[in-house]
PDB file of C-alpha atoms in Angstrom:
ATOM      1  CA  UNK D  30      14.960  96.202  82.737  1.00  0.00           C
ATOM      2  CA  UNK D  31      17.982  97.374  84.692  1.00  0.00           C
ATOM      3  CA  UNK D  32      17.380 100.992  83.672  1.00  0.00           C
ATOM      4  CA  UNK D  33      13.941 100.735  85.288  1.00  0.00           C
ATOM      5  CA  UNK D  34      15.437  99.473  88.560  1.00  0.00           C
ATOM      6  CA  UNK D  35      14.833  95.742  88.094  1.00  0.00           C
ATOM      7  CA  UNK D  36      17.378  93.175  89.267  1.00  0.00           C
ATOM      8  CA  UNK D  37      17.145  89.382  89.192  1.00  0.00           C
ATOM      9  CA  UNK D  38      17.570  87.382  92.382  1.00  0.00           C
ATOM     10  CA  UNK D  39      17.501  84.033  90.548  1.00  0.00           C
ATOM     11  CA  UNK D  40      17.880  83.194  86.875  1.00  0.00           C
ATOM     12  CA  UNK D  41      17.495  80.131  84.680  1.00  0.00           C
ATOM     13  CA  UNK D  42      18.318  79.451  81.057  1.00  0.00           C
ATOM     14  CA  UNK D  43      18.520  76.939  78.268  1.00  0.00           C
ATOM     15  CA  UNK D  44      21.088  76.774  75.461  1.00  0.00           C
ATOM     16  CA  UNK D  45      22.085  80.355  74.506  1.00  0.00           C
ATOM     17  CA  UNK D  46      19.912  81.570  77.378  1.00  0.00           C
ATOM     18  CA  UNK D  47      22.192  79.678  79.745  1.00  0.00           C
ATOM     19  CA  UNK D  48      25.104  81.886  78.670  1.00  0.00           C
ATOM     20  CA  UNK D  49      23.274  85.113  79.510  1.00  0.00           C
ATOM     21  CA  UNK D  50      21.829  83.651  82.712  1.00  0.00           C
ATOM     22  CA  UNK D  51      25.251  82.526  83.957  1.00  0.00           C
ATOM     23  CA  UNK D  52      26.684  86.008  83.433  1.00  0.00           C
ATOM     24  CA  UNK D  53      23.766  87.654  85.245  1.00  0.00           C
ATOM     25  CA  UNK D  54      24.073  85.188  88.145  1.00  0.00           C
ATOM     26  CA  UNK D  55      27.807  85.958  88.323  1.00  0.00           C
ATOM     27  CA  UNK D  56      27.024  89.610  88.935  1.00  0.00           C
ATOM     28  CA  UNK D  57      27.576  91.208  85.542  1.00  0.00           C
ATOM     29  CA  UNK D  58      25.433  94.246  84.747  1.00  0.00           C
ATOM     30  CA  UNK D  59      23.227  94.456  81.661  1.00  0.00           C
ATOM     31  CA  UNK D  60      25.747  96.747  79.954  1.00  0.00           C
ATOM     32  CA  UNK D  61      28.572  94.333  80.743  1.00  0.00           C
ATOM     33  CA  UNK D  62      26.583  91.345  79.448  1.00  0.00           C
ATOM     34  CA  UNK D  63      25.919  93.225  76.232  1.00  0.00           C
ATOM     35  CA  UNK D  64      29.617  93.996  75.801  1.00  0.00           C
ATOM     36  CA  UNK D  65      30.539  90.359  76.464  1.00  0.00           C
ATOM     37  CA  UNK D  66      27.990  89.015  73.971  1.00  0.00           C
ATOM     38  CA  UNK D  67      29.040  91.607  71.392  1.00  0.00           C
ATOM     39  CA  UNK D  68      32.653  90.576  71.868  1.00  0.00           C
ATOM     40  CA  UNK D  69      32.044  86.858  71.486  1.00  0.00           C
ATOM     41  CA  UNK D  70      33.668  85.651  68.252  1.00  0.00           C
ATOM     42  CA  UNK D  71      30.826  83.358  67.264  1.00  0.00           C
ATOM     43  CA  UNK D  72      32.682  82.021  64.233  1.00  0.00           C
ATOM     44  CA  UNK D  73      35.443  80.680  66.498  1.00  0.00           C
ATOM     45  CA  UNK D  74      32.852  78.617  68.376  1.00  0.00           C
ATOM     46  CA  UNK D  75      32.851  76.318  65.366  1.00  0.00           C
ATOM     47  CA  UNK D  76      36.043  74.782  66.697  1.00  0.00           C
ATOM     48  CA  UNK D  77      37.625  71.566  65.505  1.00  0.00           C
ATOM     49  CA  UNK D  78      41.114  70.229  64.824  1.00  0.00           C
ATOM     50  CA  UNK D  79      43.101  71.509  61.853  1.00  0.00           C
ATOM     51  CA  UNK D  80      42.789  68.295  59.836  1.00  0.00           C
ATOM     52  CA  UNK D  81      39.013  68.320  60.194  1.00  0.00           C
ATOM     53  CA  UNK D  82      38.877  71.966  59.124  1.00  0.00           C
ATOM     54  CA  UNK D  83      40.954  71.234  56.047  1.00  0.00           C
ATOM     55  CA  UNK D  84      38.772  68.274  55.105  1.00  0.00           C
ATOM     56  CA  UNK D  85      35.342  69.839  55.715  1.00  0.00           C
ATOM     57  CA  UNK D  86      32.741  68.728  54.768  1.00  0.00           C
ATOM     58  CA  UNK D  87      34.298  65.270  54.288  1.00  0.00           C
ATOM     59  CA  UNK D  88      35.116  65.067  58.001  1.00  0.00           C
ATOM     60  CA  UNK D  89      31.489  65.677  59.039  1.00  0.00           C
ATOM     61  CA  UNK D  90      30.305  62.030  58.876  1.00  0.00           C
ATOM     62  CA  UNK D  91      33.304  60.878  60.929  1.00  0.00           C
ATOM     63  CA  UNK D  92      32.631  63.341  63.745  1.00  0.00           C
ATOM     64  CA  UNK D  93      28.899  62.648  63.700  1.00  0.00           C
ATOM     65  CA  UNK D  94      29.545  58.925  64.120  1.00  0.00           C
ATOM     66  CA  UNK D  95      32.525  59.137  66.480  1.00  0.00           C
ATOM     67  CA  UNK D  96      31.795  62.293  68.524  1.00  0.00           C
ATOM     68  CA  UNK D  97      28.027  62.753  68.057  1.00  0.00           C
ATOM     69  CA  UNK D  98      28.654  66.248  66.734  1.00  0.00           C
ATOM     70  CA  UNK D  99      30.884  68.223  64.383  1.00  0.00           C
ATOM     71  CA  UNK D 100      32.377  70.980  66.539  1.00  0.00           C
ATOM     72  CA  UNK D 101      34.182  70.533  69.853  1.00  0.00           C
ATOM     73  CA  UNK D 102      32.533  73.296  71.912  1.00  0.00           C
ATOM     74  CA  UNK D 103      35.736  73.799  73.898  1.00  0.00           C
ATOM     75  CA  UNK D 104      36.197  77.385  72.745  1.00  0.00           C
ATOM     76  CA  UNK D 105      32.766  78.331  74.070  1.00  0.00           C
ATOM     77  CA  UNK D 106      33.342  76.621  77.424  1.00  0.00           C
ATOM     78  CA  UNK D 107      36.759  78.221  77.860  1.00  0.00           C
ATOM     79  CA  UNK D 108      35.333  81.652  77.016  1.00  0.00           C
ATOM     80  CA  UNK D 109      32.532  81.329  79.573  1.00  0.00           C
ATOM     81  CA  UNK D 110      34.965  80.009  82.176  1.00  0.00           C
ATOM     82  CA  UNK D 111      37.183  83.066  81.697  1.00  0.00           C
ATOM     83  CA  UNK D 112      34.315  85.485  82.294  1.00  0.00           C
ATOM     84  CA  UNK D 113      33.127  83.549  85.334  1.00  0.00           C
ATOM     85  CA  UNK D 114      36.642  83.701  86.760  1.00  0.00           C
ATOM     86  CA  UNK D 115      36.589  87.477  86.225  1.00  0.00           C
ATOM     87  CA  UNK D 116      33.131  87.947  87.774  1.00  0.00           C
ATOM     88  CA  UNK D 117      32.603  91.309  89.525  1.00  0.00           C
ATOM     89  CA  UNK D 118      32.013  89.684  92.912  1.00  0.00           C
ATOM     90  CA  UNK D 119      34.950  87.301  92.667  1.00  0.00           C
ATOM     91  CA  UNK D 120      35.819  84.140  90.713  1.00  0.00           C
ATOM     92  CA  UNK D 121      33.014  81.655  90.063  1.00  0.00           C
ATOM     93  CA  UNK D 122      33.846  78.025  89.345  1.00  0.00           C
ATOM     94  CA  UNK D 123      31.140  75.847  90.904  1.00  0.00           C
ATOM     95  CA  UNK D 124      27.483  76.230  91.750  1.00  0.00           C
ATOM     96  CA  UNK D 125      28.378  76.232  95.421  1.00  0.00           C
ATOM     97  CA  UNK D 126      29.628  79.781  94.825  1.00  0.00           C
ATOM     98  CA  UNK D 127      26.206  80.719  93.438  1.00  0.00           C
ATOM     99  CA  UNK D 128      24.283  79.519  96.460  1.00  0.00           C
ATOM    100  CA  UNK D 129      21.604  81.747  97.994  1.00  0.00           C
ATOM    101  CA  UNK D 130      22.320  81.577 101.707  1.00  0.00           C
ATOM    102  CA  UNK D 131      18.918  83.110 102.525  1.00  0.00           C
ATOM    103  CA  UNK D 132      16.872  80.528 100.597  1.00  0.00           C
ATOM    104  CA  UNK D 133      14.558  78.221 102.536  1.00  0.00           C
ATOM    105  CA  UNK D 134      12.844  76.891  99.398  1.00  0.00           C
ATOM    106  CA  UNK D 135      14.743  74.381  97.231  1.00  0.00           C
ATOM    107  CA  UNK D 136      13.563  76.205  94.111  1.00  0.00           C
ATOM    108  CA  UNK D 137      15.788  79.120  95.081  1.00  0.00           C
ATOM    109  CA  UNK D 138      18.753  77.285  96.599  1.00  0.00           C
ATOM    110  CA  UNK D 139      20.999  78.456  93.737  1.00  0.00           C
ATOM    111  CA  UNK D 140      20.985  81.807  91.943  1.00  0.00           C
ATOM    112  CA  UNK D 141      21.439  79.995  88.617  1.00  0.00           C
ATOM    113  CA  UNK D 142      19.737  76.915  87.190  1.00  0.00           C
ATOM    114  CA  UNK D 143      20.355  75.429  83.756  1.00  0.00           C
ATOM    115  CA  UNK D 144      18.343  72.967  81.671  1.00  0.00           C
ATOM    116  CA  UNK D 145      20.107  70.127  79.840  1.00  0.00           C
ATOM    117  CA  UNK D 146      18.815  67.012  78.082  1.00  0.00           C
ATOM    118  CA  UNK D 147      19.922  63.483  78.995  1.00  0.00           C
ATOM    119  CA  UNK D 148      19.521  61.335  75.879  1.00  0.00           C
ATOM    120  CA  UNK D 149      20.553  58.162  77.695  1.00  0.00           C
ATOM    121  CA  UNK D 150      17.929  58.446  80.421  1.00  0.00           C
ATOM    122  CA  UNK D 151      15.429  60.179  78.120  1.00  0.00           C
ATOM    123  CA  UNK D 152      14.805  63.053  80.475  1.00  0.00           C
ATOM    124  CA  UNK D 153      15.149  66.730  81.122  1.00  0.00           C
ATOM    125  CA  UNK D 154      17.727  67.564  83.789  1.00  0.00           C
ATOM    126  CA  UNK D 155      17.811  70.701  85.938  1.00  0.00           C
ATOM    127  CA  UNK D 156      21.303  71.531  87.136  1.00  0.00           C
ATOM    128  CA  UNK D 157      22.638  71.737  89.708  1.00  0.00           C
ATOM    129  CA  UNK D 158      19.625  70.410  91.609  1.00  0.00           C
ATOM    130  CA  UNK D 159      19.571  67.036  89.783  1.00  0.00           C
ATOM    131  CA  UNK D 160      23.340  66.495  89.954  1.00  0.00           C
ATOM    132  CA  UNK D 161      23.143  63.822  92.641  1.00  0.00           C
ATOM    133  CA  UNK D 162      21.566  61.488  90.057  1.00  0.00           C
ATOM    134  CA  UNK D 163      25.024  61.507  88.454  1.00  0.00           C
ATOM    135  CA  UNK D 164      27.006  60.995  91.652  1.00  0.00           C
ATOM    136  CA  UNK D 165      27.970  64.663  92.030  1.00  0.00           C
ATOM    137  CA  UNK D 166      27.006  67.021  94.859  1.00  0.00           C
ATOM    138  CA  UNK D 167      25.166  70.073  93.433  1.00  0.00           C
ATOM    139  CA  UNK D 168      27.637  72.461  95.076  1.00  0.00           C
ATOM    140  CA  UNK D 169      30.534  70.818  93.210  1.00  0.00           C
ATOM    141  CA  UNK D 170      29.111  71.044  89.681  1.00  0.00           C
ATOM    142  CA  UNK D 171      31.243  73.122  87.289  1.00  0.00           C
ATOM    143  CA  UNK D 172      29.203  76.106  86.035  1.00  0.00           C
ATOM    144  CA  UNK D 173      31.015  76.651  82.715  1.00  0.00           C
ATOM    145  CA  UNK D 174      30.781  72.947  81.877  1.00  0.00           C
ATOM    146  CA  UNK D 175      27.034  72.938  82.526  1.00  0.00           C
ATOM    147  CA  UNK D 176      26.571  75.957  80.231  1.00  0.00           C
ATOM    148  CA  UNK D 177      28.537  74.033  77.598  1.00  0.00           C
ATOM    149  CA  UNK D 178      26.221  71.032  78.138  1.00  0.00           C
ATOM    150  CA  UNK D 179      23.132  73.162  77.610  1.00  0.00           C
ATOM    151  CA  UNK D 180      24.667  74.601  74.424  1.00  0.00           C
ATOM    152  CA  UNK D 181      25.357  71.144  72.938  1.00  0.00           C
ATOM    153  CA  UNK D 182      23.160  71.675  69.893  1.00  0.00           C
ATOM    154  CA  UNK D 183      22.617  68.155  68.494  1.00  0.00           C
ATOM    155  CA  UNK D 184      24.802  67.297  65.501  1.00  0.00           C
ATOM    156  CA  UNK D 185      26.409  70.749  65.519  1.00  0.00           C
ATOM    157  CA  UNK D 186      28.309  70.609  68.841  1.00  0.00           C
ATOM    158  CA  UNK D 187      29.633  67.343  70.198  1.00  0.00           C
ATOM    159  CA  UNK D 188      27.496  65.773  72.884  1.00  0.00           C
ATOM    160  CA  UNK D 189      28.882  65.795  76.430  1.00  0.00           C
ATOM    161  CA  UNK D 190      29.426  62.451  78.145  1.00  0.00           C
ATOM    162  CA  UNK D 191      28.691  62.854  81.846  1.00  0.00           C
ATOM    163  CA  UNK D 192      28.764  59.865  84.164  1.00  0.00           C
ATOM    164  CA  UNK D 193      27.030  57.148  82.115  1.00  0.00           C
ATOM    165  CA  UNK D 194      24.896  59.582  80.099  1.00  0.00           C
ATOM    166  CA  UNK D 195      25.037  61.485  76.830  1.00  0.00           C
ATOM    167  CA  UNK D 196      24.002  65.116  77.414  1.00  0.00           C
ATOM    168  CA  UNK D 197      22.837  67.567  74.738  1.00  0.00           C
ATOM    169  CA  UNK D 198      21.152  70.949  74.362  1.00  0.00           C
ATOM    170  CA  UNK D 199      18.539  71.621  77.038  1.00  0.00           C
ATOM    171  CA  UNK D 200      16.275  73.087  74.369  1.00  0.00           C
ATOM    172  CA  UNK D 201      15.387  69.564  73.286  1.00  0.00           C
ATOM    173  CA  UNK D 202      13.256  69.162  76.418  1.00  0.00           C
ATOM    174  CA  UNK D 203      12.540  72.712  77.626  1.00  0.00           C
ATOM    175  CA  UNK D 204      13.480  75.662  75.460  1.00  0.00           C
ATOM    176  CA  UNK D 205      11.715  78.180  77.718  1.00  0.00           C
ATOM    177  CA  UNK D 206      11.892  77.187  81.413  1.00  0.00           C
ATOM    178  CA  UNK D 207       9.618  79.950  82.684  1.00  0.00           C
ATOM    179  CA  UNK D 208       7.821  77.333  84.774  1.00  0.00           C
ATOM    180  CA  UNK D 209      10.900  76.440  86.803  1.00  0.00           C
ATOM    181  CA  UNK D 210      10.497  78.952  89.636  1.00  0.00           C
ATOM    182  CA  UNK D 211       6.697  78.643  89.677  1.00  0.00           C
ATOM    183  CA  UNK D 212       6.686  74.959  90.642  1.00  0.00           C
ATOM    184  CA  UNK D 213       5.574  73.932  94.113  1.00  0.00           C
ATOM    185  CA  UNK D 214       2.625  74.545  96.369  1.00  0.00           C
ATOM    186  CA  UNK D 215       3.342  78.196  97.140  1.00  0.00           C
ATOM    187  CA  UNK D 216       3.878  80.975  94.607  1.00  0.00           C
ATOM    188  CA  UNK D 217       7.405  82.397  94.470  1.00  0.00           C
ATOM    189  CA  UNK D 218       8.072  85.457  96.622  1.00  0.00           C
ATOM    190  CA  UNK D 219       9.026  87.507  93.562  1.00  0.00           C
ATOM    191  CA  UNK D 220       7.483  87.695  90.065  1.00  0.00           C
ATOM    192  CA  UNK D 221       8.967  85.440  87.400  1.00  0.00           C
ATOM    193  CA  UNK D 222       9.662  87.179  84.077  1.00  0.00           C
ATOM    194  CA  UNK D 223      10.739  85.340  80.933  1.00  0.00           C
ATOM    195  CA  UNK D 224      12.505  86.524  77.791  1.00  0.00           C
ATOM    196  CA  UNK D 225      11.403  84.603  74.701  1.00  0.00           C
ATOM    197  CA  UNK D 226      12.874  84.931  71.221  1.00  0.00           C
ATOM    198  CA  UNK D 227      10.282  84.527  68.475  1.00  0.00           C
ATOM    199  CA  UNK D 228      10.368  84.848  64.705  1.00  0.00           C
ATOM    200  CA  UNK D 229       8.008  87.476  63.396  1.00  0.00           C
ATOM    201  CA  UNK D 230       4.937  89.028  64.924  1.00  0.00           C
ATOM    202  CA  UNK D 231       2.722  86.775  67.023  1.00  0.00           C
ATOM    203  CA  UNK D 232      -0.919  86.326  66.089  1.00  0.00           C
ATOM    204  CA  UNK D 233      -3.680  85.292  68.504  1.00  0.00           C
ATOM    205  CA  UNK D 234      -5.161  81.854  68.046  1.00  0.00           C
ATOM    206  CA  UNK D 235      -8.302  82.621  70.012  1.00  0.00           C
ATOM    207  CA  UNK D 236      -9.492  83.302  73.527  1.00  0.00           C
ATOM    208  CA  UNK D 237      -7.098  80.898  75.263  1.00  0.00           C
ATOM    209  CA  UNK D 238      -3.930  80.675  73.238  1.00  0.00           C
ATOM    210  CA  UNK D 239      -1.269  82.278  71.128  1.00  0.00           C
ATOM    211  CA  UNK D 240      -0.361  80.841  67.771  1.00  0.00           C
ATOM    212  CA  UNK D 241       3.354  81.433  67.304  1.00  0.00           C
ATOM    213  CA  UNK D 242       3.295  79.420  64.087  1.00  0.00           C
ATOM    214  CA  UNK D 243       1.273  81.995  62.137  1.00  0.00           C
ATOM    215  CA  UNK D 244       2.550  82.566  58.618  1.00  0.00           C
ATOM    216  CA  UNK D 245       5.030  85.436  58.796  1.00  0.00           C
ATOM    217  CA  UNK D 246       8.068  86.447  56.798  1.00  0.00           C
ATOM    218  CA  UNK D 247      11.023  84.506  58.177  1.00  0.00           C
ATOM    219  CA  UNK D 248      14.516  83.764  56.986  1.00  0.00           C
ATOM    220  CA  UNK D 249      14.734  80.747  54.706  1.00  0.00           C
ATOM    221  CA  UNK D 250      17.305  78.014  55.157  1.00  0.00           C
ATOM    222  CA  UNK D 251      19.681  77.415  52.267  1.00  0.00           C
ATOM    223  CA  UNK D 252      20.629  73.729  52.079  1.00  0.00           C
ATOM    224  CA  UNK D 253      23.596  72.994  49.824  1.00  0.00           C
ATOM    225  CA  UNK D 254      25.415  70.197  51.629  1.00  0.00           C
ATOM    226  CA  UNK D 255      25.833  68.345  54.940  1.00  0.00           C
ATOM    227  CA  UNK D 256      26.963  71.384  56.974  1.00  0.00           C
ATOM    228  CA  UNK D 257      24.176  73.649  55.757  1.00  0.00           C
ATOM    229  CA  UNK D 258      21.724  70.782  56.261  1.00  0.00           C
ATOM    230  CA  UNK D 259      22.775  70.494  59.925  1.00  0.00           C
ATOM    231  CA  UNK D 260      22.352  74.254  60.401  1.00  0.00           C
ATOM    232  CA  UNK D 261      18.952  74.093  58.714  1.00  0.00           C
ATOM    233  CA  UNK D 262      17.876  71.291  61.069  1.00  0.00           C
ATOM    234  CA  UNK D 263      18.972  73.373  64.074  1.00  0.00           C
ATOM    235  CA  UNK D 264      17.161  76.489  62.879  1.00  0.00           C
ATOM    236  CA  UNK D 265      13.984  74.578  62.061  1.00  0.00           C
ATOM    237  CA  UNK D 266      13.883  72.631  65.316  1.00  0.00           C
ATOM    238  CA  UNK D 267      14.621  75.765  67.345  1.00  0.00           C
ATOM    239  CA  UNK D 268      11.806  77.672  65.710  1.00  0.00           C
ATOM    240  CA  UNK D 269       9.426  74.739  66.083  1.00  0.00           C
ATOM    241  CA  UNK D 270      10.262  74.417  69.780  1.00  0.00           C
ATOM    242  CA  UNK D 271       9.641  78.137  70.197  1.00  0.00           C
ATOM    243  CA  UNK D 272       6.197  77.749  68.632  1.00  0.00           C
ATOM    244  CA  UNK D 273       4.605  76.795  71.917  1.00  0.00           C
ATOM    245  CA  UNK D 274       1.214  77.512  73.369  1.00  0.00           C
ATOM    246  CA  UNK D 275       1.417  80.154  76.075  1.00  0.00           C
ATOM    247  CA  UNK D 276      -1.401  80.240  78.600  1.00  0.00           C
ATOM    248  CA  UNK D 277      -2.613  83.664  79.707  1.00  0.00           C
ATOM    249  CA  UNK D 278      -0.617  83.599  82.931  1.00  0.00           C
ATOM    250  CA  UNK D 279       2.589  82.573  81.134  1.00  0.00           C
ATOM    251  CA  UNK D 280       2.080  85.173  78.432  1.00  0.00           C
ATOM    252  CA  UNK D 281       1.570  87.832  81.103  1.00  0.00           C
ATOM    253  CA  UNK D 282       5.064  87.000  82.414  1.00  0.00           C
ATOM    254  CA  UNK D 283       6.803  86.893  79.036  1.00  0.00           C
ATOM    255  CA  UNK D 284       8.744  89.506  77.112  1.00  0.00           C
ATOM    256  CA  UNK D 285       8.563  88.318  73.499  1.00  0.00           C
ATOM    257  CA  UNK D 286      11.504  89.507  71.414  1.00  0.00           C
ATOM    258  CA  UNK D 287      11.268  89.517  67.624  1.00  0.00           C
ATOM    259  CA  UNK D 288      14.412  87.953  66.124  1.00  0.00           C
ATOM    260  CA  UNK D 289      13.798  89.917  62.902  1.00  0.00           C
ATOM    261  CA  UNK D 290      14.275  86.806  60.800  1.00  0.00           C
ATOM    262  CA  UNK D 291      17.830  86.202  62.058  1.00  0.00           C
ATOM    263  CA  UNK D 292      18.349  82.410  62.433  1.00  0.00           C
ATOM    264  CA  UNK D 293      19.113  80.957  65.900  1.00  0.00           C
ATOM    265  CA  UNK D 294      22.284  79.233  64.685  1.00  0.00           C
ATOM    266  CA  UNK D 295      23.812  82.165  62.812  1.00  0.00           C
ATOM    267  CA  UNK D 296      27.416  81.781  63.976  1.00  0.00           C
ATOM    268  CA  UNK D 297      28.570  84.254  61.330  1.00  0.00           C
ATOM    269  CA  UNK D 298      26.325  87.057  62.598  1.00  0.00           C
ATOM    270  CA  UNK D 299      27.742  90.542  62.074  1.00  0.00           C
ATOM    271  CA  UNK D 300      27.668  93.561  64.359  1.00  0.00           C
ATOM    272  CA  UNK D 301      24.758  95.294  62.552  1.00  0.00           C
ATOM    273  CA  UNK D 302      22.496  92.286  63.169  1.00  0.00           C
ATOM    274  CA  UNK D 303      23.666  92.066  66.793  1.00  0.00           C
ATOM    275  CA  UNK D 304      22.693  95.724  67.234  1.00  0.00           C
ATOM    276  CA  UNK D 305      19.284  95.126  65.609  1.00  0.00           C
ATOM    277  CA  UNK D 306      18.578  92.202  67.945  1.00  0.00           C
ATOM    278  CA  UNK D 307      19.591  94.226  70.993  1.00  0.00           C
ATOM    279  CA  UNK D 308      17.334  97.103  69.931  1.00  0.00           C
ATOM    280  CA  UNK D 309      14.491  94.632  69.385  1.00  0.00           C
ATOM    281  CA  UNK D 310      14.972  93.321  72.911  1.00  0.00           C
ATOM    282  CA  UNK D 311      15.022  96.825  74.383  1.00  0.00           C
ATOM    283  CA  UNK D 312      11.815  97.742  72.580  1.00  0.00           C
ATOM    284  CA  UNK D 313      10.089  94.550  73.760  1.00  0.00           C
ATOM    285  CA  UNK D 314      11.139  95.170  77.372  1.00  0.00           C
ATOM    286  CA  UNK D 315       9.897  98.768  77.274  1.00  0.00           C
ATOM    287  CA  UNK D 316       6.529  97.653  75.912  1.00  0.00           C
ATOM    288  CA  UNK D 317       6.246  94.995  78.598  1.00  0.00           C
ATOM    289  CA  UNK D 318       7.167  97.320  81.456  1.00  0.00           C
ATOM    290  CA  UNK D 319       4.732  99.961  80.237  1.00  0.00           C
ATOM    291  CA  UNK D 320       1.901  97.602  81.286  1.00  0.00           C
ATOM    292  CA  UNK D 321       3.491  95.331  83.896  1.00  0.00           C
ATOM    293  CA  UNK D 322       1.859  95.409  87.326  1.00  0.00           C
ATOM    294  CA  UNK D 323       3.083  92.761  89.767  1.00  0.00           C
ATOM    295  CA  UNK D 324       0.172  93.275  92.159  1.00  0.00           C
ATOM    296  CA  UNK D 325      -2.335  92.872  89.348  1.00  0.00           C
ATOM    297  CA  UNK D 326      -0.536  89.758  88.142  1.00  0.00           C
ATOM    298  CA  UNK D 327      -0.724  88.227  91.613  1.00  0.00           C
ATOM    299  CA  UNK D 328      -4.413  89.037  91.877  1.00  0.00           C
ATOM    300  CA  UNK D 329      -5.174  87.465  88.533  1.00  0.00           C
ATOM    301  CA  UNK D 330      -3.008  84.381  88.549  1.00  0.00           C
ATOM    302  CA  UNK D 331      -1.607  83.668  91.992  1.00  0.00           C
ATOM    303  CA  UNK D 332      -4.643  83.844  94.213  1.00  0.00           C
ATOM    304  CA  UNK D 333      -4.037  87.336  95.539  1.00  0.00           C
ATOM    305  CA  UNK D 334      -6.628  89.917  96.501  1.00  0.00           C
ATOM    306  CA  UNK D 335      -9.664  89.715  94.281  1.00  0.00           C
ATOM    307  CA  UNK D 336      -9.293  86.011  93.443  1.00  0.00           C
ATOM    308  CA  UNK D 337     -11.094  83.817  92.623  1.00  0.00           C
ATOM    309  CA  UNK D 338     -13.374  85.008  89.889  1.00  0.00           C
ATOM    310  CA  UNK D 339     -12.740  86.562  86.516  1.00  0.00           C
ATOM    311  CA  UNK D 340     -10.647  89.709  86.921  1.00  0.00           C
ATOM    312  CA  UNK D 341     -11.969  92.963  85.574  1.00  0.00           C
ATOM    313  CA  UNK D 342     -10.177  94.776  82.780  1.00  0.00           C
ATOM    314  CA  UNK D 343      -8.170  93.541  79.806  1.00  0.00           C
ATOM    315  CA  UNK D 344      -5.380  91.002  80.128  1.00  0.00           C
ATOM    316  CA  UNK D 345      -1.933  91.667  78.684  1.00  0.00           C
ATOM    317  CA  UNK D 346      -2.890  89.383  75.787  1.00  0.00           C
ATOM    318  CA  UNK D 347      -5.892  91.605  75.090  1.00  0.00           C
ATOM    319  CA  UNK D 348      -3.748  94.740  75.119  1.00  0.00           C
ATOM    320  CA  UNK D 349      -0.824  93.433  73.082  1.00  0.00           C
ATOM    321  CA  UNK D 350      -2.690  91.258  70.592  1.00  0.00           C
ATOM    322  CA  UNK D 351      -6.284  92.317  69.911  1.00  0.00           C
ATOM    323  CA  UNK D 352      -8.276  89.316  68.768  1.00  0.00           C
ATOM    324  CA  UNK D 353      -9.296  88.780  65.209  1.00  0.00           C
ATOM    325  CA  UNK D 354     -12.925  89.563  64.358  1.00  0.00           C
ATOM    326  CA  UNK D 355     -15.046  86.574  65.325  1.00  0.00           C
ATOM    327  CA  UNK D 356     -12.312  84.992  67.504  1.00  0.00           C
TER     328      UNK D 356
END
């Protein structure tokens, strides 16, 4: 995207997407984000005290009952905090430093927004905009801590206790917050583009939908004990949450990236698989940009010139995924 001259004025993310979004909002270039992600020692994110490491998997039930998760998540938060402190435009600590001074619409008040899940209140939370529900001014919310909240994969990472609530992975309530900037009475001033990780090739379900649950070759979970069972639960729930219906307008805004069968919770991923995923993302972005036309999108879906009425010509869904005979 950056090679084609695109930059992002505002970004949002959930779980792992919150990591990338926070780095983009902090001013890192695409090449720098890639280097940071490549350099992340994912295995060290499975952090816990020495005694617990020595007694795995026997220590798992204790941490699940006492801490609501096996691994601390401190290593991840500290790593993100370090990069935010070293941001190209100057140190970033709170969302107040990511404020858009030109924004007149609350949707764009902050350059970064992150989705988390409040288990206590049974609701999705958008931070920093919802922070006042927890007695904190949005400007004062710690960015690295919020990214850690959104990465609190249930059972795997320990839940975060914030105010009187238990906070976990934002993917439990919204794994793909493409809708966030499109809320409100008026369309956003700039196009919203989403990046969605999917397993295997997508198949059309018919004229109005995309079936992301079509039978394709995917990596199988190996369940041998409590730890591998937790990882299998994470992988399965992540893939199920990704198997969402995308309306035509949402699909037209979405770059779908094939994960090549690599599980979402592969914390032992090697460099070759990282390179394959990056290449998959590049290929998906090139395909998307080869057909993307912001003016046409506005005409079709945002009431621009030529609306209302059925637009002429094929939609992106028609071009990317020709329908099955008889569909």
